[in-house]
Amino acid sequence: MVNKFHFSYVGILSFLTISTGLLMYLSQTSLQGDFTNPIISPDGKYFILTQRHPMLFAMPGGGSDAPATVYLYDATGNQLNSKNIEMVQLIDISWLGDGVTVTPVAEKWNLPKINDINILLFSAAYTGNQQEVEKFLAKGADINFKTELDQTLLHAAVIGNNKSIVQLFIDKGIDVNAIDKTGQTILHKAAIRGNAAMIELLIANGVDLNMLDQDKITALTLAAMHGNVQAMKVLINRGANVNNDSYQSPLHSVLARWKPSKAKQEIIKILLAKGVEKQQNLLLYTIIHPDLDTAKLLLNHGVDINEVDSYNQETVLMKVIRQNEMTTSLQTEFVNLFISRGIDIDTQNMDGQTALELAEKLGKSEIVKLIQQQKN
C-alpha cells in the first residue's frame, strides 16, 4: 500500500538539518526522529528523506552506529520505498537515471514511471526544457501546481536556470514571492546558484529582495554563504539590506566561509561601504580562518579591537596565542598588528589571565617577548 507523506508546517530544512518547525510537525506523525535535508532527484520528480534514529552507543573517534531509515517519495509526497540502514554514516545517495541507491552496497531502487502531468511539467521546468514545458501546459497541466515540498513551477524554473521559462511562468501569474517549505522564494534559489542574470530578471518582476527564509536568512546572505560574488554585487546594487538581525548576516557569512582572496576583500569592502553594522566577533573570524589582510581591513573600518568573546572573555590577541594551526611567523604578524592598533594587553579572561600570562603558560616564547617589549 502506498503511503502519502504530508507536511503541514512551512519550513523543512536548514543547511545542515531539518528545521525546528518540521520536527514539531513530525513529532505528531508516525515519522519521528531527526531528519536530514530532502535530496531532490536531478529531474525534480522524486525526493529522499533520511530519518536518523537515536544513537545506540558512541564509537572511538567520535563516530556512532546510529541507525537510520531512508524514505523515497515522488514530488507529490507518495512514499515509493524505504530502507533501514544500520549506520547513518553508510548513507550515500546516488541517482542513476532510472534508479537510485542509498548506500554503495545497497540494491538499486527502480524509479517508477511518472504519469502525473503536473510532475512532468515540474520536471521539465526543473531541467530547463522549454519545449516540454509548453507541451504539458498545452495538455492542461496545472500552472499553480506545487510539490509536497511546496515548490512552485517558478522554483523549478529558477533551479533549471531557464530565463524564458521563468518569464513564461511569471507572465502566467505565478507569485514571485511564493515560499517553499524552507521559507525560500525563487530569489533565494537564484542566489544559491549564483545566477546574476536570473536575479536581475526576478528583481525586474517585483521579487522581494529582503525576505527571510525559515532560518532568518536573506538571499544576500545565501549568496555570501555560497561564494557567489556577482550575485552579491547585483543584490547589493539593487538595494538588498546588507544587515540582518539574525546571527547569519552577509558579512558574518563571508568572514566565516570564504578563504583569503581578492574576491573576499572586494565583497567585504562593498558591504562596509554600504553601511554594514559592526556585528560581534568579526575579528575573531580572521583568527579562526587566518586572514591578516581582512583583519587589517576590519580594523581600518573601526571594528572594536578590544572586544572580548562571550565564552571565556578573551580578546583576539588571546585567541591568536591559543591558535596552534598558525605558523609562528603568522602569529607574530597578528600580534604585532593588534599591539600596533592599541589592543589592551592587560585585559583578563574569565580565568584571570592576561595575554602575557596565557602566552607564558602555553610556551609561546616569541609572543611573550613581543608583549613584554610593549609593557616596557
mmCIF file of C-alpha atoms in Angstrom:
data_model
loop_
_atom_site.group_PDB
_atom_site.id
_atom_site.type_symbol
_atom_site.label_atom_id
_atom_site.label_comp_id
_atom_site.label_asym_id
_atom_site.label_seq_id
_atom_site.Cartn_x
_atom_site.Cartn_y
_atom_site.Cartn_z
ATOM 1 C CA MET A 1 0.000 0.000 0.000
ATOM 2 C CA VAL A 2 1.358 3.408 -0.972
ATOM 3 C CA ASN A 3 1.582 5.901 1.860
ATOM 4 C CA LYS A 4 1.333 9.652 1.453
ATOM 5 C CA PHE A 5 3.808 11.873 3.302
ATOM 6 C CA HIS A 6 2.166 15.107 4.400
ATOM 7 C CA PHE A 7 3.694 18.384 5.562
ATOM 8 C CA SER A 8 1.669 20.947 7.429
ATOM 9 C CA TYR A 9 4.326 23.405 8.575
ATOM 10 C CA VAL A 10 6.112 25.963 6.442
ATOM 11 C CA GLY A 11 9.791 25.180 6.775
ATOM 12 C CA ILE A 12 11.519 21.913 6.084
ATOM 13 C CA LEU A 13 15.251 22.286 6.232
ATOM 14 C CA SER A 14 18.145 24.318 7.408
ATOM 15 C CA PHE A 15 21.541 23.954 5.770
ATOM 16 C CA LEU A 16 22.521 21.009 7.895
ATOM 17 C CA THR A 17 19.432 19.501 9.486
ATOM 18 C CA ILE A 18 15.713 19.692 9.125
ATOM 19 C CA SER A 19 14.077 22.692 10.764
ATOM 20 C CA THR A 20 12.539 23.013 14.192
ATOM 21 C CA GLY A 21 9.120 23.634 12.719
ATOM 22 C CA LEU A 22 9.064 20.435 10.734
ATOM 23 C CA LEU A 23 10.419 18.463 13.677
ATOM 24 C CA MET A 24 7.469 19.739 15.720
ATOM 25 C CA TYR A 25 5.166 18.532 12.976
ATOM 26 C CA LEU A 26 6.895 15.175 12.605
ATOM 27 C CA SER A 27 6.602 14.564 16.335
ATOM 28 C CA GLN A 28 2.835 14.409 15.772
ATOM 29 C CA THR A 29 3.137 11.820 12.983
ATOM 30 C CA SER A 30 4.487 8.312 12.642
ATOM 31 C CA LEU A 31 7.722 9.740 11.239
ATOM 32 C CA GLN A 32 9.646 10.685 14.355
ATOM 33 C CA GLY A 33 13.364 11.336 14.784
ATOM 34 C CA ASP A 34 15.994 13.598 13.281
ATOM 35 C CA PHE A 35 15.568 14.244 9.566
ATOM 36 C CA THR A 36 18.215 15.472 7.169
ATOM 37 C CA ASN A 37 17.626 17.757 4.209
ATOM 38 C CA PRO A 38 15.448 16.456 1.404
ATOM 39 C CA ILE A 39 17.589 15.308 -1.504
ATOM 40 C CA ILE A 40 15.772 16.034 -4.763
ATOM 41 C CA SER A 41 16.434 13.954 -7.862
ATOM 42 C CA PRO A 42 18.155 15.659 -10.817
ATOM 43 C CA ASP A 43 14.875 15.669 -12.746
ATOM 44 C CA GLY A 44 12.826 17.029 -9.831
ATOM 45 C CA LYS A 45 10.391 14.095 -9.850
ATOM 46 C CA TYR A 46 11.450 12.440 -6.592
ATOM 47 C CA PHE A 47 12.987 13.288 -3.249
ATOM 48 C CA ILE A 48 14.574 11.383 -0.382
ATOM 49 C CA LEU A 49 14.355 11.986 3.359
ATOM 50 C CA THR A 50 16.656 10.317 5.859
ATOM 51 C CA GLN A 51 15.353 9.727 9.377
ATOM 52 C CA ARG A 52 18.096 9.283 11.951
ATOM 53 C CA HIS A 53 17.133 7.150 14.950
ATOM 54 C CA PRO A 54 18.540 7.501 18.485
ATOM 55 C CA MET A 55 22.230 6.610 18.741
ATOM 56 C CA LEU A 56 22.926 3.207 20.279
ATOM 57 C CA PHE A 57 26.439 3.918 21.529
ATOM 58 C CA ALA A 58 29.416 6.071 20.693
ATOM 59 C CA MET A 59 32.337 4.679 18.746
ATOM 60 C CA PRO A 60 36.063 5.545 19.031
ATOM 61 C CA GLY A 61 36.950 8.737 17.215
ATOM 62 C CA GLY A 62 33.593 10.381 17.811
ATOM 63 C CA GLY A 63 31.515 8.306 15.414
ATOM 64 C CA SER A 64 28.359 6.403 16.189
ATOM 65 C CA ASP A 65 26.398 3.459 14.932
ATOM 66 C CA ALA A 66 23.136 5.412 14.905
ATOM 67 C CA PRO A 67 20.682 3.586 12.635
ATOM 68 C CA ALA A 68 18.536 5.401 10.104
ATOM 69 C CA THR A 69 15.652 4.913 7.708
ATOM 70 C CA VAL A 70 15.731 6.285 4.173
ATOM 71 C CA TYR A 71 12.421 7.158 2.505
ATOM 72 C CA LEU A 72 11.811 7.716 -1.209
ATOM 73 C CA TYR A 73 8.867 9.867 -2.346
ATOM 74 C CA ASP A 74 7.607 11.258 -5.602
ATOM 75 C CA ALA A 75 7.188 15.028 -5.899
ATOM 76 C CA THR A 76 3.597 14.903 -4.663
ATOM 77 C CA GLY A 77 4.567 13.027 -1.492
ATOM 78 C CA ASN A 78 3.649 9.434 -2.353
ATOM 79 C CA GLN A 79 6.012 7.104 -0.490
ATOM 80 C CA LEU A 80 7.638 4.777 -3.015
ATOM 81 C CA ASN A 81 10.195 2.892 -0.939
ATOM 82 C CA SER A 82 12.085 2.823 2.344
ATOM 83 C CA LYS A 83 15.083 1.065 3.796
ATOM 84 C CA ASN A 84 16.561 0.668 7.270
ATOM 85 C CA ILE A 85 20.300 1.351 7.396
ATOM 86 C CA GLU A 86 22.439 0.046 10.272
ATOM 87 C CA MET A 87 24.711 3.087 10.413
ATOM 88 C CA VAL A 88 23.802 6.569 9.236
ATOM 89 C CA GLN A 89 27.385 7.099 8.050
ATOM 90 C CA LEU A 90 26.863 4.455 5.361
ATOM 91 C CA ILE A 91 24.209 6.500 3.562
ATOM 92 C CA ASP A 92 25.369 7.812 0.193
ATOM 93 C CA ILE A 93 22.552 8.755 -2.191
ATOM 94 C CA SER A 94 23.290 8.199 -5.890
ATOM 95 C CA TRP A 95 20.718 8.991 -8.578
ATOM 96 C CA LEU A 96 21.214 6.670 -11.554
ATOM 97 C CA GLY A 97 18.745 7.875 -14.156
ATOM 98 C CA ASP A 98 16.171 5.111 -13.852
ATOM 99 C CA GLY A 99 17.009 4.312 -10.250
ATOM 100 C CA VAL A 100 18.670 5.345 -7.017
ATOM 101 C CA THR A 101 20.937 3.685 -4.455
ATOM 102 C CA VAL A 102 21.071 4.767 -0.825
ATOM 103 C CA THR A 103 24.426 3.166 0.049
ATOM 104 C CA PRO A 104 27.292 1.961 -2.168
ATOM 105 C CA VAL A 105 26.322 -1.673 -1.500
ATOM 106 C CA ALA A 106 22.534 -1.323 -1.407
ATOM 107 C CA GLU A 107 20.369 -2.705 -4.166
ATOM 108 C CA LYS A 108 19.150 -0.159 -6.687
ATOM 109 C CA TRP A 109 15.606 1.099 -6.270
ATOM 110 C CA ASN A 110 13.999 1.360 -9.671
ATOM 111 C CA LEU A 111 12.188 4.662 -10.049
ATOM 112 C CA PRO A 112 8.616 4.142 -11.234
ATOM 113 C CA LYS A 113 7.463 5.866 -14.374
ATOM 114 C CA ILE A 114 5.713 9.132 -13.600
ATOM 115 C CA ASN A 115 2.475 9.744 -15.476
ATOM 116 C CA ASP A 116 1.240 12.697 -13.432
ATOM 117 C CA ILE A 117 1.215 15.553 -15.942
ATOM 118 C CA ASN A 118 1.880 18.124 -13.216
ATOM 119 C CA ILE A 119 5.004 16.320 -12.025
ATOM 120 C CA LEU A 120 6.116 16.037 -15.649
ATOM 121 C CA LEU A 121 5.610 19.792 -16.077
ATOM 122 C CA PHE A 122 7.551 20.485 -12.889
ATOM 123 C CA SER A 123 10.362 18.201 -14.076
ATOM 124 C CA ALA A 124 10.533 19.926 -17.456
ATOM 125 C CA ALA A 125 10.862 23.297 -15.727
ATOM 126 C CA TYR A 126 13.368 21.868 -13.224
ATOM 127 C CA THR A 127 15.592 20.649 -16.063
ATOM 128 C CA GLY A 128 15.100 23.764 -18.202
ATOM 129 C CA ASN A 129 13.271 22.039 -21.067
ATOM 130 C CA GLN A 130 11.049 24.767 -22.520
ATOM 131 C CA GLN A 131 9.629 22.597 -25.312
ATOM 132 C CA GLU A 132 8.362 20.071 -22.770
ATOM 133 C CA VAL A 133 7.004 22.846 -20.553
ATOM 134 C CA GLU A 134 4.926 24.259 -23.384
ATOM 135 C CA LYS A 135 3.725 20.773 -24.349
ATOM 136 C CA PHE A 136 2.441 19.943 -20.862
ATOM 137 C CA LEU A 137 0.819 23.350 -20.443
ATOM 138 C CA ALA A 138 -0.988 22.828 -23.746
ATOM 139 C CA LYS A 139 -2.235 19.478 -22.430
ATOM 140 C CA GLY A 140 -3.797 21.160 -19.413
ATOM 141 C CA ALA A 141 -1.185 20.843 -16.672
ATOM 142 C CA ASP A 142 -1.896 22.990 -13.606
ATOM 143 C CA ILE A 143 0.061 26.257 -13.704
ATOM 144 C CA ASN A 144 -0.440 26.528 -9.919
ATOM 145 C CA PHE A 145 0.972 23.071 -9.141
ATOM 146 C CA LYS A 146 3.167 22.747 -6.055
ATOM 147 C CA THR A 147 5.236 19.771 -4.944
ATOM 148 C CA GLU A 148 4.991 18.237 -1.486
ATOM 149 C CA LEU A 149 7.935 20.499 -0.597
ATOM 150 C CA ASP A 150 5.739 23.470 -1.613
ATOM 151 C CA GLN A 151 7.959 24.343 -4.546
ATOM 152 C CA THR A 152 6.088 26.106 -7.342
ATOM 153 C CA LEU A 153 6.800 25.822 -11.035
ATOM 154 C CA LEU A 154 8.753 29.068 -10.681
ATOM 155 C CA HIS A 155 11.002 27.462 -8.079
ATOM 156 C CA ALA A 156 11.655 24.675 -10.574
ATOM 157 C CA ALA A 157 12.343 27.064 -13.452
ATOM 158 C CA VAL A 158 14.809 29.135 -11.433
ATOM 159 C CA ILE A 159 16.600 25.964 -10.363
ATOM 160 C CA GLY A 160 16.591 24.947 -14.038
ATOM 161 C CA ASN A 161 18.280 28.262 -14.941
ATOM 162 C CA ASN A 162 15.980 28.909 -17.903
ATOM 163 C CA LYS A 163 15.053 32.601 -18.031
ATOM 164 C CA SER A 164 12.492 32.088 -20.794
ATOM 165 C CA ILE A 165 10.579 29.540 -18.719
ATOM 166 C CA VAL A 166 10.790 31.808 -15.682
ATOM 167 C CA GLN A 167 9.343 34.730 -17.626
ATOM 168 C CA LEU A 168 6.638 32.462 -19.069
ATOM 169 C CA PHE A 169 5.501 31.419 -15.597
ATOM 170 C CA ILE A 170 5.640 34.985 -14.293
ATOM 171 C CA ASP A 171 3.518 36.131 -17.231
ATOM 172 C CA LYS A 172 1.013 33.421 -16.335
ATOM 173 C CA GLY A 173 0.674 34.861 -12.853
ATOM 174 C CA ILE A 174 2.711 32.629 -10.557
ATOM 175 C CA ASP A 175 3.601 34.573 -7.399
ATOM 176 C CA VAL A 176 7.273 35.580 -7.483
ATOM 177 C CA ASN A 177 7.313 35.757 -3.675
ATOM 178 C CA ALA A 178 5.786 32.329 -3.013
ATOM 179 C CA ILE A 179 7.774 30.352 -0.459
ATOM 180 C CA ASP A 180 8.526 26.657 -0.251
ATOM 181 C CA LYS A 181 8.762 24.662 2.965
ATOM 182 C CA THR A 182 12.203 26.103 3.634
ATOM 183 C CA GLY A 183 10.618 29.548 3.563
ATOM 184 C CA GLN A 184 12.656 30.324 0.458
ATOM 185 C CA THR A 185 11.483 32.330 -2.533
ATOM 186 C CA ILE A 186 12.790 31.979 -6.055
ATOM 187 C CA LEU A 187 15.292 34.747 -5.249
ATOM 188 C CA HIS A 188 16.830 32.567 -2.544
ATOM 189 C CA LYS A 189 17.209 29.755 -5.099
ATOM 190 C CA ALA A 190 18.824 32.063 -7.668
ATOM 191 C CA ALA A 191 21.227 33.428 -5.043
ATOM 192 C CA ILE A 192 22.326 29.918 -4.071
ATOM 193 C CA ARG A 193 23.095 29.181 -7.718
ATOM 194 C CA GLY A 194 24.853 32.497 -8.266
ATOM 195 C CA ASN A 195 22.872 33.336 -11.386
ATOM 196 C CA ALA A 196 23.255 37.123 -11.548
ATOM 197 C CA ALA A 197 21.256 37.462 -14.773
ATOM 198 C CA MET A 198 18.392 35.480 -13.263
ATOM 199 C CA ILE A 199 18.474 37.691 -10.188
ATOM 200 C CA GLU A 200 18.199 40.787 -12.389
ATOM 201 C CA LEU A 201 15.155 39.261 -14.108
ATOM 202 C CA LEU A 202 13.464 38.427 -10.808
ATOM 203 C CA ILE A 203 14.081 41.896 -9.391
ATOM 204 C CA ALA A 204 12.628 43.443 -12.549
ATOM 205 C CA ASN A 205 9.495 41.378 -11.928
ATOM 206 C CA GLY A 206 8.997 42.516 -8.347
ATOM 207 C CA VAL A 207 10.595 39.861 -6.178
ATOM 208 C CA ASP A 208 11.131 40.937 -2.558
ATOM 209 C CA LEU A 209 14.867 41.496 -2.039
ATOM 210 C CA ASN A 210 14.837 41.081 1.721
ATOM 211 C CA MET A 211 12.515 38.187 2.528
ATOM 212 C CA LEU A 212 13.809 35.900 5.263
ATOM 213 C CA ASP A 213 13.622 32.147 4.950
ATOM 214 C CA GLN A 214 12.743 29.893 7.878
ATOM 215 C CA ASP A 215 16.259 30.270 9.273
ATOM 216 C CA LYS A 216 16.034 34.093 9.083
ATOM 217 C CA ILE A 217 18.410 34.210 6.118
ATOM 218 C CA THR A 218 18.119 36.555 3.144
ATOM 219 C CA ALA A 219 19.050 35.877 -0.463
ATOM 220 C CA LEU A 220 22.098 38.110 0.005
ATOM 221 C CA THR A 221 23.356 36.006 2.887
ATOM 222 C CA LEU A 222 22.815 32.827 0.864
ATOM 223 C CA ALA A 223 24.834 34.285 -1.995
ATOM 224 C CA ALA A 224 27.572 35.052 0.535
ATOM 225 C CA MET A 225 27.431 31.557 2.012
ATOM 226 C CA HIS A 226 27.918 30.036 -1.425
ATOM 227 C CA GLY A 227 30.671 32.405 -2.502
ATOM 228 C CA ASN A 228 28.683 33.938 -5.340
ATOM 229 C CA VAL A 229 30.353 37.304 -5.846
ATOM 230 C CA GLN A 230 28.417 38.526 -8.886
ATOM 231 C CA ALA A 231 25.095 37.583 -7.322
ATOM 232 C CA MET A 232 26.047 39.541 -4.204
ATOM 233 C CA LYS A 233 27.001 42.585 -6.251
ATOM 234 C CA VAL A 234 23.684 42.595 -8.097
ATOM 235 C CA LEU A 235 21.687 42.209 -4.888
ATOM 236 C CA ILE A 236 23.612 44.935 -3.081
ATOM 237 C CA ASN A 237 23.456 47.350 -6.009
ATOM 238 C CA ARG A 238 19.717 46.742 -6.337
ATOM 239 C CA GLY A 239 19.123 47.656 -2.708
ATOM 240 C CA ALA A 240 19.272 44.436 -0.701
ATOM 241 C CA ASN A 241 19.678 45.061 3.023
ATOM 242 C CA VAL A 242 23.300 44.405 3.957
ATOM 243 C CA ASN A 243 22.314 43.995 7.598
ATOM 244 C CA ASN A 244 20.429 41.067 9.040
ATOM 245 C CA ASP A 245 19.289 40.767 12.637
ATOM 246 C CA SER A 246 19.928 37.022 12.635
ATOM 247 C CA TYR A 247 23.318 35.582 13.545
ATOM 248 C CA GLN A 248 23.954 34.856 9.858
ATOM 249 C CA SER A 249 24.469 38.264 8.302
ATOM 250 C CA PRO A 250 26.130 38.587 4.887
ATOM 251 C CA LEU A 251 29.333 39.879 6.485
ATOM 252 C CA HIS A 252 29.467 37.073 9.035
ATOM 253 C CA SER A 253 28.938 34.556 6.258
ATOM 254 C CA VAL A 254 31.759 35.929 4.115
ATOM 255 C CA LEU A 255 34.152 36.001 7.059
ATOM 256 C CA ALA A 256 33.205 32.543 8.284
ATOM 257 C CA ARG A 257 33.149 30.694 4.969
ATOM 258 C CA TRP A 258 35.455 32.339 2.450
ATOM 259 C CA LYS A 259 39.162 31.640 2.209
ATOM 260 C CA PRO A 260 41.514 34.621 1.896
ATOM 261 C CA SER A 261 41.205 36.041 -1.615
ATOM 262 C CA LYS A 262 40.845 39.262 -3.584
ATOM 263 C CA ALA A 263 37.152 38.490 -4.074
ATOM 264 C CA LYS A 264 36.693 38.220 -0.308
ATOM 265 C CA GLN A 265 38.367 41.580 0.214
ATOM 266 C CA GLU A 266 36.254 43.146 -2.525
ATOM 267 C CA ILE A 267 32.956 41.938 -1.083
ATOM 268 C CA ILE A 268 33.867 42.973 2.458
ATOM 269 C CA LYS A 269 34.750 46.444 1.186
ATOM 270 C CA ILE A 270 31.409 46.680 -0.619
ATOM 271 C CA LEU A 271 29.497 45.613 2.488
ATOM 272 C CA LEU A 272 31.394 48.041 4.696
ATOM 273 C CA ALA A 273 30.888 50.862 2.190
ATOM 274 C CA LYS A 274 27.141 50.165 2.180
ATOM 275 C CA GLY A 275 26.978 50.761 5.921
ATOM 276 C CA VAL A 276 27.012 47.236 7.257
ATOM 277 C CA GLU A 277 26.715 47.216 11.027
ATOM 278 C CA LYS A 278 29.768 46.257 13.041
ATOM 279 C CA GLN A 279 28.489 42.987 14.443
ATOM 280 C CA GLN A 280 30.054 40.991 17.234
ATOM 281 C CA ASN A 281 33.185 38.871 16.893
ATOM 282 C CA LEU A 282 34.093 39.932 13.366
ATOM 283 C CA LEU A 283 37.819 39.962 14.116
ATOM 284 C CA LEU A 284 37.551 36.514 15.649
ATOM 285 C CA TYR A 285 36.837 35.025 12.224
ATOM 286 C CA THR A 286 40.180 36.323 10.955
ATOM 287 C CA ILE A 287 41.857 34.201 13.627
ATOM 288 C CA ILE A 288 39.749 31.063 13.179
ATOM 289 C CA HIS A 289 40.440 31.215 9.432
ATOM 290 C CA PRO A 290 43.762 33.095 9.471
ATOM 291 C CA ASP A 291 43.480 36.174 7.266
ATOM 292 C CA LEU A 292 45.753 39.052 8.194
ATOM 293 C CA ASP A 293 44.645 41.315 5.347
ATOM 294 C CA THR A 294 40.993 41.038 6.354
ATOM 295 C CA ALA A 295 41.909 41.775 9.970
ATOM 296 C CA LYS A 296 43.592 44.986 8.797
ATOM 297 C CA LEU A 297 40.583 45.869 6.648
ATOM 298 C CA LEU A 298 38.153 45.441 9.544
ATOM 299 C CA LEU A 299 40.330 47.462 11.896
ATOM 300 C CA ASN A 300 40.586 50.238 9.300
ATOM 301 C CA HIS A 301 36.784 50.400 9.339
ATOM 302 C CA GLY A 302 36.540 50.798 13.083
ATOM 303 C CA VAL A 303 35.877 47.294 14.382
ATOM 304 C CA ASP A 304 36.495 47.227 18.144
ATOM 305 C CA ILE A 305 39.887 45.638 18.729
ATOM 306 C CA ASN A 306 39.232 45.184 22.454
ATOM 307 C CA GLU A 307 36.008 43.234 22.116
ATOM 308 C CA VAL A 308 36.002 40.002 24.120
ATOM 309 C CA ASP A 309 34.120 36.845 23.278
ATOM 310 C CA SER A 310 31.158 35.736 25.362
ATOM 311 C CA TYR A 311 32.534 32.248 26.016
ATOM 312 C CA ASN A 312 35.645 32.936 28.085
ATOM 313 C CA GLN A 313 36.032 36.723 27.863
ATOM 314 C CA GLU A 314 39.150 36.573 25.702
ATOM 315 C CA THR A 315 40.449 39.190 23.282
ATOM 316 C CA VAL A 316 41.565 38.410 19.744
ATOM 317 C CA LEU A 317 45.149 38.656 20.997
ATOM 318 C CA MET A 318 44.452 35.765 23.350
ATOM 319 C CA LYS A 319 42.804 33.856 20.501
ATOM 320 C CA VAL A 320 45.964 34.236 18.424
ATOM 321 C CA ILE A 321 48.002 32.893 21.318
ATOM 322 C CA ARG A 322 45.745 29.832 21.504
ATOM 323 C CA GLN A 323 45.857 29.251 17.728
ATOM 324 C CA ASN A 324 48.028 26.200 17.117
ATOM 325 C CA GLU A 325 47.412 25.925 13.382
ATOM 326 C CA MET A 326 49.145 29.207 12.525
ATOM 327 C CA THR A 327 52.841 29.335 11.791
ATOM 328 C CA THR A 328 54.936 31.171 14.368
ATOM 329 C CA SER A 329 55.621 33.788 11.717
ATOM 330 C CA LEU A 330 51.927 34.463 11.097
ATOM 331 C CA GLN A 331 51.157 34.515 14.826
ATOM 332 C CA THR A 332 53.869 37.124 15.237
ATOM 333 C CA GLU A 333 52.368 39.249 12.461
ATOM 334 C CA PHE A 334 48.941 39.133 14.090
ATOM 335 C CA VAL A 335 50.349 40.018 17.500
ATOM 336 C CA ASN A 336 52.314 42.937 16.065
ATOM 337 C CA LEU A 337 49.200 44.147 14.235
ATOM 338 C CA PHE A 338 46.997 44.054 17.317
ATOM 339 C CA ILE A 339 49.600 45.685 19.541
ATOM 340 C CA SER A 340 50.230 48.425 16.970
ATOM 341 C CA ARG A 341 46.483 49.108 16.798
ATOM 342 C CA GLY A 342 46.263 49.602 20.540
ATOM 343 C CA ILE A 343 44.840 46.383 21.941
ATOM 344 C CA ASP A 344 44.680 46.306 25.736
ATOM 345 C CA ILE A 345 47.313 43.734 26.699
ATOM 346 C CA ASP A 346 46.220 43.814 30.342
ATOM 347 C CA THR A 347 42.654 42.587 29.777
ATOM 348 C CA GLN A 348 41.962 39.453 31.816
ATOM 349 C CA ASN A 349 39.965 36.464 30.633
ATOM 350 C CA MET A 350 37.475 34.584 32.798
ATOM 351 C CA ASP A 351 40.371 32.728 34.460
ATOM 352 C CA GLY A 352 42.025 35.994 35.441
ATOM 353 C CA GLN A 353 44.850 35.607 32.913
ATOM 354 C CA THR A 354 46.303 38.385 30.792
ATOM 355 C CA ALA A 355 47.610 37.761 27.280
ATOM 356 C CA LEU A 356 51.160 37.655 28.634
ATOM 357 C CA GLU A 357 50.292 35.096 31.300
ATOM 358 C CA LEU A 358 48.460 32.968 28.755
ATOM 359 C CA ALA A 359 51.423 33.076 26.360
ATOM 360 C CA GLU A 360 53.791 32.081 29.169
ATOM 361 C CA LYS A 361 51.513 29.214 30.188
ATOM 362 C CA LEU A 362 51.300 27.888 26.617
ATOM 363 C CA GLY A 363 55.013 28.268 25.953
ATOM 364 C CA LYS A 364 54.677 30.876 23.194
ATOM 365 C CA SER A 365 58.107 32.429 23.770
ATOM 366 C CA GLU A 366 58.111 34.709 20.708
ATOM 367 C CA ILE A 367 54.770 36.201 21.687
ATOM 368 C CA VAL A 368 55.933 36.583 25.288
ATOM 369 C CA LYS A 369 58.859 38.702 24.052
ATOM 370 C CA LEU A 370 56.598 40.919 21.946
ATOM 371 C CA ILE A 371 54.172 41.588 24.787
ATOM 372 C CA GLN A 372 56.975 42.226 27.278
ATOM 373 C CA GLN A 373 58.511 44.746 24.865
ATOM 374 C CA GLN A 374 55.178 46.547 24.720
ATOM 375 C CA LYS A 375 54.868 46.600 28.515
ATOM 376 C CA ASN A 376 58.365 48.009 28.845
#
